[in-house]
Coordinates of C-alpha atoms in Angstrom, one line a residue:
E171 CA -5.3 -224.5 -84.8
S172 CA -1.8 -225.9 -84.2
S173 CA -0.2 -223.4 -86.5
A174 CA -1.7 -220.6 -84.6
G175 CA -0.4 -222.2 -81.4
H176 CA 3.1 -221.7 -82.7
A177 CA 2.6 -218.0 -83.3
H178 CA 1.2 -217.6 -79.8
G179 CA 4.2 -219.6 -78.3
T180 CA 5.8 -218.3 -75.2
G181 CA 9.3 -217.3 -74.7
P182 CA 11.4 -214.5 -73.2
M183 CA 10.0 -211.1 -74.1
E184 CA 12.8 -209.1 -75.6
S185 CA 13.4 -205.5 -76.5
D186 CA 15.6 -204.3 -79.3
G187 CA 18.6 -204.0 -77.0
D188 CA 18.2 -207.4 -75.5
W189 CA 18.9 -209.5 -78.6
R190 CA 22.4 -210.6 -77.8
G191 CA 23.1 -211.9 -81.3
L192 CA 22.6 -208.4 -82.7
T193 CA 24.4 -205.2 -81.8
E194 CA 22.3 -203.0 -79.6
A195 CA 22.2 -200.5 -82.4
A196 CA 19.9 -202.5 -84.6
P197 CA 16.1 -201.6 -84.4
L198 CA 14.1 -204.3 -86.3
A199 CA 10.8 -204.2 -88.0
A200 CA 8.8 -207.4 -88.5
N201 CA 7.4 -207.8 -92.0
I202 CA 3.9 -209.0 -91.2
G203 CA 3.1 -209.8 -94.8
W204 CA 5.7 -212.6 -94.5
M205 CA 5.9 -213.2 -90.7
F206 CA 3.2 -214.3 -88.2
R207 CA 1.1 -215.5 -91.0
E208 CA -0.2 -218.3 -88.7
V209 CA -2.9 -215.8 -87.6
P210 CA -5.2 -213.3 -89.4
F211 CA -3.6 -210.0 -90.6
L212 CA -4.9 -207.7 -87.9
E213 CA -3.6 -210.0 -85.1
R214 CA -0.1 -210.1 -86.5
T215 CA 0.9 -206.7 -85.1
R216 CA 0.0 -207.7 -81.6
L217 CA 2.0 -210.9 -81.9
A218 CA 5.0 -209.0 -83.3
K219 CA 4.8 -206.6 -80.4
A220 CA 4.5 -209.6 -77.9
H221 CA 7.8 -211.0 -79.4
G222 CA 9.8 -207.8 -79.2
F223 CA 9.1 -205.8 -82.3
A224 CA 8.1 -202.2 -81.8
R225 CA 7.8 -201.7 -85.6
V226 CA 6.2 -203.5 -88.5
E227 CA 6.2 -203.2 -92.3
V228 CA 4.0 -204.8 -94.9
A229 CA 4.2 -204.5 -98.7
F230 CA 0.5 -204.8 -99.5
P231 CA -2.0 -204.3 -96.7
Y232 CA -4.7 -203.1 -99.1
E233 CA -6.8 -206.3 -99.4
E234 CA -6.0 -207.3 -95.8
A235 CA -7.5 -204.3 -93.9
S236 CA -8.6 -200.8 -94.3
G237 CA -6.2 -198.1 -93.4
E238 CA -8.4 -197.1 -90.5
S239 CA -8.6 -200.6 -89.1
F240 CA -4.8 -201.2 -89.4
A241 CA -4.1 -197.7 -87.8
R242 CA -6.3 -198.6 -84.8
V243 CA -4.3 -201.8 -84.2
L244 CA -1.0 -199.9 -84.5
R245 CA -2.2 -197.2 -82.0
D246 CA -3.6 -199.8 -79.6
E247 CA -0.3 -201.8 -79.6
Q248 CA 1.9 -198.6 -79.8
V249 CA 3.7 -200.1 -82.8
E250 CA 5.0 -198.0 -85.8
C251 CA 4.4 -198.9 -89.4
V252 CA 7.7 -198.4 -91.3
L253 CA 6.9 -199.3 -94.9
I254 CA 4.2 -200.0 -97.4
N255 CA 4.4 -200.5 -101.2
T256 CA 2.5 -199.0 -104.1
P257 CA -0.2 -201.4 -105.0
T258 CA -1.3 -203.1 -108.3
V259 CA -4.9 -203.3 -109.6
Q260 CA -6.4 -206.7 -108.6
H261 CA -9.7 -206.0 -110.3
T262 CA -12.1 -203.2 -111.1
C263 CA -15.7 -202.8 -109.8
T264 CA -18.1 -201.8 -112.6
D265 CA -21.7 -200.6 -112.7
T266 CA -23.7 -203.4 -114.3
A267 CA -26.1 -201.0 -116.0
D268 CA -23.5 -199.1 -118.1
N269 CA -20.3 -201.0 -117.5
E270 CA -18.5 -197.9 -116.1
V271 CA -15.7 -198.4 -113.7
T272 CA -16.8 -197.4 -110.2
G273 CA -13.9 -198.5 -108.1
V274 CA -10.6 -200.4 -108.0
V275 CA -9.5 -203.2 -105.6
W276 CA -5.7 -202.7 -105.0
G277 CA -3.3 -205.5 -104.0
G278 CA 0.1 -207.0 -104.5
G279 CA 2.1 -206.9 -107.7
V280 CA 5.2 -205.3 -109.4
G281 CA 3.8 -201.9 -110.0
Y282 CA 3.6 -199.4 -112.8
G283 CA 6.3 -196.8 -112.2
G284 CA 8.4 -197.5 -115.3
I285 CA 5.6 -198.6 -117.7
V286 CA 5.2 -196.2 -120.6
G287 CA 1.6 -195.4 -121.3
E288 CA 0.4 -196.3 -117.8
E289 CA 0.9 -192.9 -116.2
D290 CA -2.7 -192.6 -115.1
V291 CA -2.7 -196.0 -113.5
F292 CA 0.6 -195.3 -111.8
L293 CA -0.8 -192.0 -110.3
S294 CA -3.9 -193.8 -109.1
S295 CA -1.8 -196.5 -107.5
F296 CA 0.5 -193.9 -105.8
N297 CA -2.5 -191.9 -104.6
A298 CA -3.9 -195.1 -103.0
A299 CA -0.6 -195.8 -101.3
L300 CA -0.4 -192.2 -100.1
E301 CA -3.8 -192.2 -98.6
Y302 CA -3.1 -195.5 -96.8
A303 CA 0.3 -194.2 -95.6
Y304 CA -1.4 -191.1 -94.1
S305 CA -3.9 -193.4 -92.4
V306 CA -1.2 -195.6 -90.7
E307 CA 1.5 -192.9 -90.5
S308 CA 4.0 -195.0 -92.5
R309 CA 7.6 -193.8 -92.7
F310 CA 8.1 -194.9 -96.3
I311 CA 6.3 -195.8 -99.5
H312 CA 8.2 -198.2 -101.7
V313 CA 7.4 -197.0 -105.3
M314 CA 7.6 -200.1 -107.5
S315 CA 8.9 -199.8 -111.1
G316 CA 7.2 -202.8 -112.8
V317 CA 8.5 -205.2 -115.5
V318 CA 9.7 -204.1 -118.9
P319 CA 6.7 -204.7 -121.2
K320 CA 7.0 -206.1 -124.7
G321 CA 7.7 -203.3 -127.1
S322 CA 9.6 -201.1 -124.6
T323 CA 13.3 -200.9 -123.9
L324 CA 14.9 -200.7 -120.4
G325 CA 16.0 -197.2 -121.1
E326 CA 12.5 -196.0 -122.0
C327 CA 11.2 -197.6 -118.8
I328 CA 13.9 -196.0 -116.6
A329 CA 13.1 -192.6 -118.2
Q330 CA 9.4 -193.2 -117.5
F331 CA 10.1 -194.2 -113.9
E332 CA 12.1 -191.0 -113.4
K333 CA 9.2 -188.9 -114.7
N334 CA 6.6 -190.7 -112.6
L335 CA 8.7 -190.4 -109.4
N336 CA 8.9 -186.6 -110.0
V337 CA 5.2 -186.5 -110.3
A338 CA 4.7 -188.6 -107.2
L339 CA 7.1 -186.3 -105.3
D340 CA 5.1 -183.3 -106.4
V341 CA 1.9 -184.9 -105.2
L342 CA 3.6 -185.7 -101.9
D343 CA 4.8 -182.1 -101.5
A344 CA 1.3 -180.7 -102.2
Q345 CA -0.2 -183.1 -99.6
R346 CA 2.3 -181.9 -97.0
V347 CA 1.5 -178.3 -97.7
A348 CA -2.3 -178.9 -97.6
R349 CA -2.1 -180.8 -94.3
K350 CA 0.2 -178.3 -92.7
N351 CA -2.3 -175.5 -93.6
A352 CA -5.1 -177.6 -92.1
R353 CA -3.1 -177.9 -88.9
E354 CA -2.3 -174.3 -88.7
H355 CA -5.7 -172.9 -89.8
P356 CA -8.4 -175.3 -88.5
V357 CA -11.9 -174.6 -89.9
V358 CA -14.8 -173.7 -87.5
E359 CA -18.2 -174.2 -89.0
S360 CA -20.0 -172.0 -86.6
E361 CA -19.9 -171.0 -82.9
A362 CA -22.5 -173.7 -82.2
L363 CA -20.4 -176.5 -83.8
P364 CA -17.1 -177.9 -82.6
R365 CA -14.0 -177.6 -84.7
R366 CA -13.5 -180.1 -87.5
P367 CA -10.8 -182.6 -86.7
T368 CA -7.5 -181.4 -88.1
A369 CA -4.6 -183.3 -89.5
G370 CA -2.2 -184.6 -87.0
T371 CA 1.5 -183.8 -86.7
Y372 CA 2.6 -186.6 -89.0
E373 CA 4.2 -184.9 -92.0
G374 CA 3.8 -187.7 -94.5
P375 CA 6.0 -190.5 -95.8
L376 CA 9.3 -190.5 -97.6
L377 CA 9.6 -192.4 -100.9
V378 CA 12.0 -195.3 -101.6
V379 CA 12.9 -197.3 -104.7
E380 CA 14.4 -200.8 -104.5
P381 CA 16.5 -202.7 -107.0
I382 CA 14.8 -206.1 -107.2
N383 CA 16.9 -208.9 -108.7
R384 CA 16.0 -210.4 -112.1
H385 CA 16.4 -214.0 -111.0
D386 CA 13.3 -213.7 -108.8
V387 CA 11.4 -211.1 -110.9
P388 CA 12.5 -211.4 -114.6
G389 CA 12.5 -208.2 -116.4
Y390 CA 12.0 -205.9 -113.4
V391 CA 12.8 -202.4 -114.5
L392 CA 14.9 -201.2 -111.5
H393 CA 17.1 -204.3 -110.9
D394 CA 20.6 -202.9 -110.6
I395 CA 22.0 -200.9 -107.7
D396 CA 24.0 -198.6 -109.9
E397 CA 20.9 -197.6 -111.9
A398 CA 19.0 -197.0 -108.7
L399 CA 21.7 -194.7 -107.3
Q400 CA 22.0 -192.8 -110.6
L401 CA 18.2 -192.4 -110.6
I402 CA 18.1 -191.0 -107.1
S403 CA 21.0 -188.7 -107.9
R404 CA 19.4 -187.4 -111.1
I405 CA 16.1 -186.6 -109.3
D406 CA 18.0 -185.2 -106.3
R407 CA 15.0 -184.5 -104.0
P408 CA 15.3 -185.0 -100.2
S409 CA 12.1 -187.1 -100.0
L410 CA 13.5 -189.9 -102.2
G411 CA 16.0 -192.5 -101.1
L412 CA 17.1 -196.1 -101.6
L413 CA 15.5 -199.3 -100.1
L414 CA 18.5 -201.6 -99.9
D415 CA 17.4 -205.2 -99.6
V416 CA 20.6 -207.3 -98.9
Y417 CA 19.0 -210.4 -100.3
H418 CA 18.4 -208.7 -103.7
L419 CA 21.8 -207.1 -103.7
Q420 CA 23.5 -210.5 -103.1
R421 CA 21.4 -212.2 -105.8
Q422 CA 22.0 -209.5 -108.4
R423 CA 25.5 -208.2 -107.6
G424 CA 27.2 -209.7 -104.6
N425 CA 30.3 -207.9 -103.2
L426 CA 28.1 -206.9 -100.4
V427 CA 30.3 -204.8 -98.1
Y428 CA 31.6 -202.6 -101.0
N429 CA 28.1 -202.1 -102.4
I430 CA 26.5 -201.4 -99.0
Q431 CA 29.2 -198.9 -98.1
R432 CA 29.0 -196.9 -101.3
A433 CA 25.1 -197.0 -101.3
L434 CA 24.6 -195.9 -97.7
P435 CA 24.6 -192.1 -98.3
S436 CA 21.4 -192.7 -100.3
V437 CA 19.9 -195.5 -98.2
F438 CA 16.7 -194.7 -96.2
H439 CA 15.8 -198.3 -95.3
V440 CA 17.4 -201.8 -95.2
Q441 CA 15.8 -205.2 -95.5
V442 CA 17.4 -208.6 -94.7
S443 CA 16.9 -212.3 -95.6
Q444 CA 19.2 -215.2 -96.3
V445 CA 20.4 -216.5 -99.7
P446 CA 19.2 -218.9 -101.0
G447 CA 15.6 -219.4 -99.9
R448 CA 14.9 -215.9 -98.5
H449 CA 14.6 -217.3 -95.0
E450 CA 15.8 -216.0 -91.6
P451 CA 19.0 -214.0 -91.8
M452 CA 21.2 -216.6 -90.1
P453 CA 23.3 -219.7 -91.1
P454 CA 23.2 -221.7 -93.3
G455 CA 23.5 -219.5 -96.3
E456 CA 25.7 -217.3 -98.5
I457 CA 25.5 -214.1 -96.3
D458 CA 27.3 -213.6 -93.0
F459 CA 24.7 -211.4 -91.3
A460 CA 26.8 -210.9 -88.2
F461 CA 29.3 -209.1 -90.4
V462 CA 26.5 -207.2 -92.3
F463 CA 25.0 -205.9 -89.1
E464 CA 28.5 -204.9 -87.9
V465 CA 29.1 -203.0 -91.1
L466 CA 25.8 -201.2 -90.8
E467 CA 26.6 -200.1 -87.3
K468 CA 30.2 -199.1 -88.0
E469 CA 29.1 -197.1 -91.1
G470 CA 26.6 -195.2 -88.9
Y471 CA 23.5 -196.4 -90.8
Y472 CA 21.1 -196.2 -87.8
E473 CA 21.9 -192.6 -87.0
K474 CA 22.5 -191.5 -90.6
K475 CA 21.1 -188.3 -92.1
P476 CA 18.8 -187.1 -93.6
Q477 CA 17.1 -187.9 -90.3
Y478 CA 13.5 -189.2 -90.3
Q479 CA 11.4 -186.8 -88.3
G480 CA 8.8 -188.6 -86.2
A481 CA 5.1 -187.8 -86.3
H482 CA 5.4 -186.2 -82.8
G483 CA 8.8 -184.7 -83.2
G484 CA 12.2 -186.1 -82.5
F485 CA 14.5 -188.3 -84.6
K486 CA 13.6 -191.9 -85.3
R487 CA 16.5 -194.1 -85.9
R488 CA 16.9 -196.1 -89.1
V489 CA 15.4 -199.6 -89.1
V490 CA 16.2 -203.0 -90.5
G491 CA 13.2 -204.7 -92.0
C492 CA 12.9 -208.5 -91.6
E493 CA 11.4 -209.4 -95.0
Y494 CA 11.8 -213.2 -95.0
H495 CA 9.9 -216.4 -95.3
P496 CA 10.2 -218.3 -92.0
R497 CA 11.5 -221.8 -92.5
G498 CA 9.0 -223.1 -90.0
G499 CA 6.9 -221.4 -87.4
T500 CA 7.5 -217.6 -87.1
V501 CA 8.2 -217.6 -83.4
E502 CA 10.6 -220.6 -83.5
G503 CA 12.5 -218.8 -86.3
L504 CA 13.2 -215.8 -84.1
V505 CA 16.1 -217.6 -82.6
W506 CA 18.1 -215.9 -85.5
R507 CA 18.2 -212.8 -83.4
K508 CA 20.6 -214.5 -81.0
R509 CA 22.6 -216.4 -83.7
V510 CA 23.7 -213.8 -86.2

């Protein structure tokens, strides 16, 4: 098809340090839920790599591909998965004989983290994300707070989100311990049988929360950067940090440089897109991304601690996620990397 032809378009093959419009400090991740949609999901990682991205992120891969299938593509292309989100129930699978639920199909949505009375659904959602994250060795899971339901107050939902995040962090810690033990004490069935495969050296994801503006998602629980920073401070656990989306920050608050600078000690990941329209981070638009990238570099974002430990050892630099809707073809829009 002609649209696929755009995605396969030729052009100079560029590495992170060759994008003259960006500082050399800025490693980028292509959001393949939004970019390279001209081709099927499992082909997007290869195209991203072909056009200079050594990293990808995707909010909701659950209906697109199994964790094993996606992981295979990532390994083949030597691309890192940086981020996935907690999913939302799309529908349940039932036994027609007695109408008992036998399975859940997970997909996109606003989540359950702050929804009072949905603790079990939240935990199931988090466990699904955690299992997927271990399959693809994702750096981060974005834990979504949901929308304030009728009959609840924002304060009640924030309190519920705090409780659920602590539960999720406990589950994550337990998984790390179990997998560490599996690595250090592999099981041998018998002398005649080979060892069972043991867990790899990937130590599991970190968790992030993201303030999402209420113009785009009315009623979203965690919509304000101050509330997000206070939440992270109250929980005060090293595996929880902030996902700072510059688009949402501009839509909800503005005053970007001040808010970026004061948030950075808690920031684990940054995402970018232009306001309005949520397109490529370049003119025209409200945000001067040349200045934003300069601020991130000067403030030491890419090298900032706590450092993310890679699956095979060594520090992995912080990344900027490209979560935007291309104005036209994805490849044609990549010119922004030279223009910001």
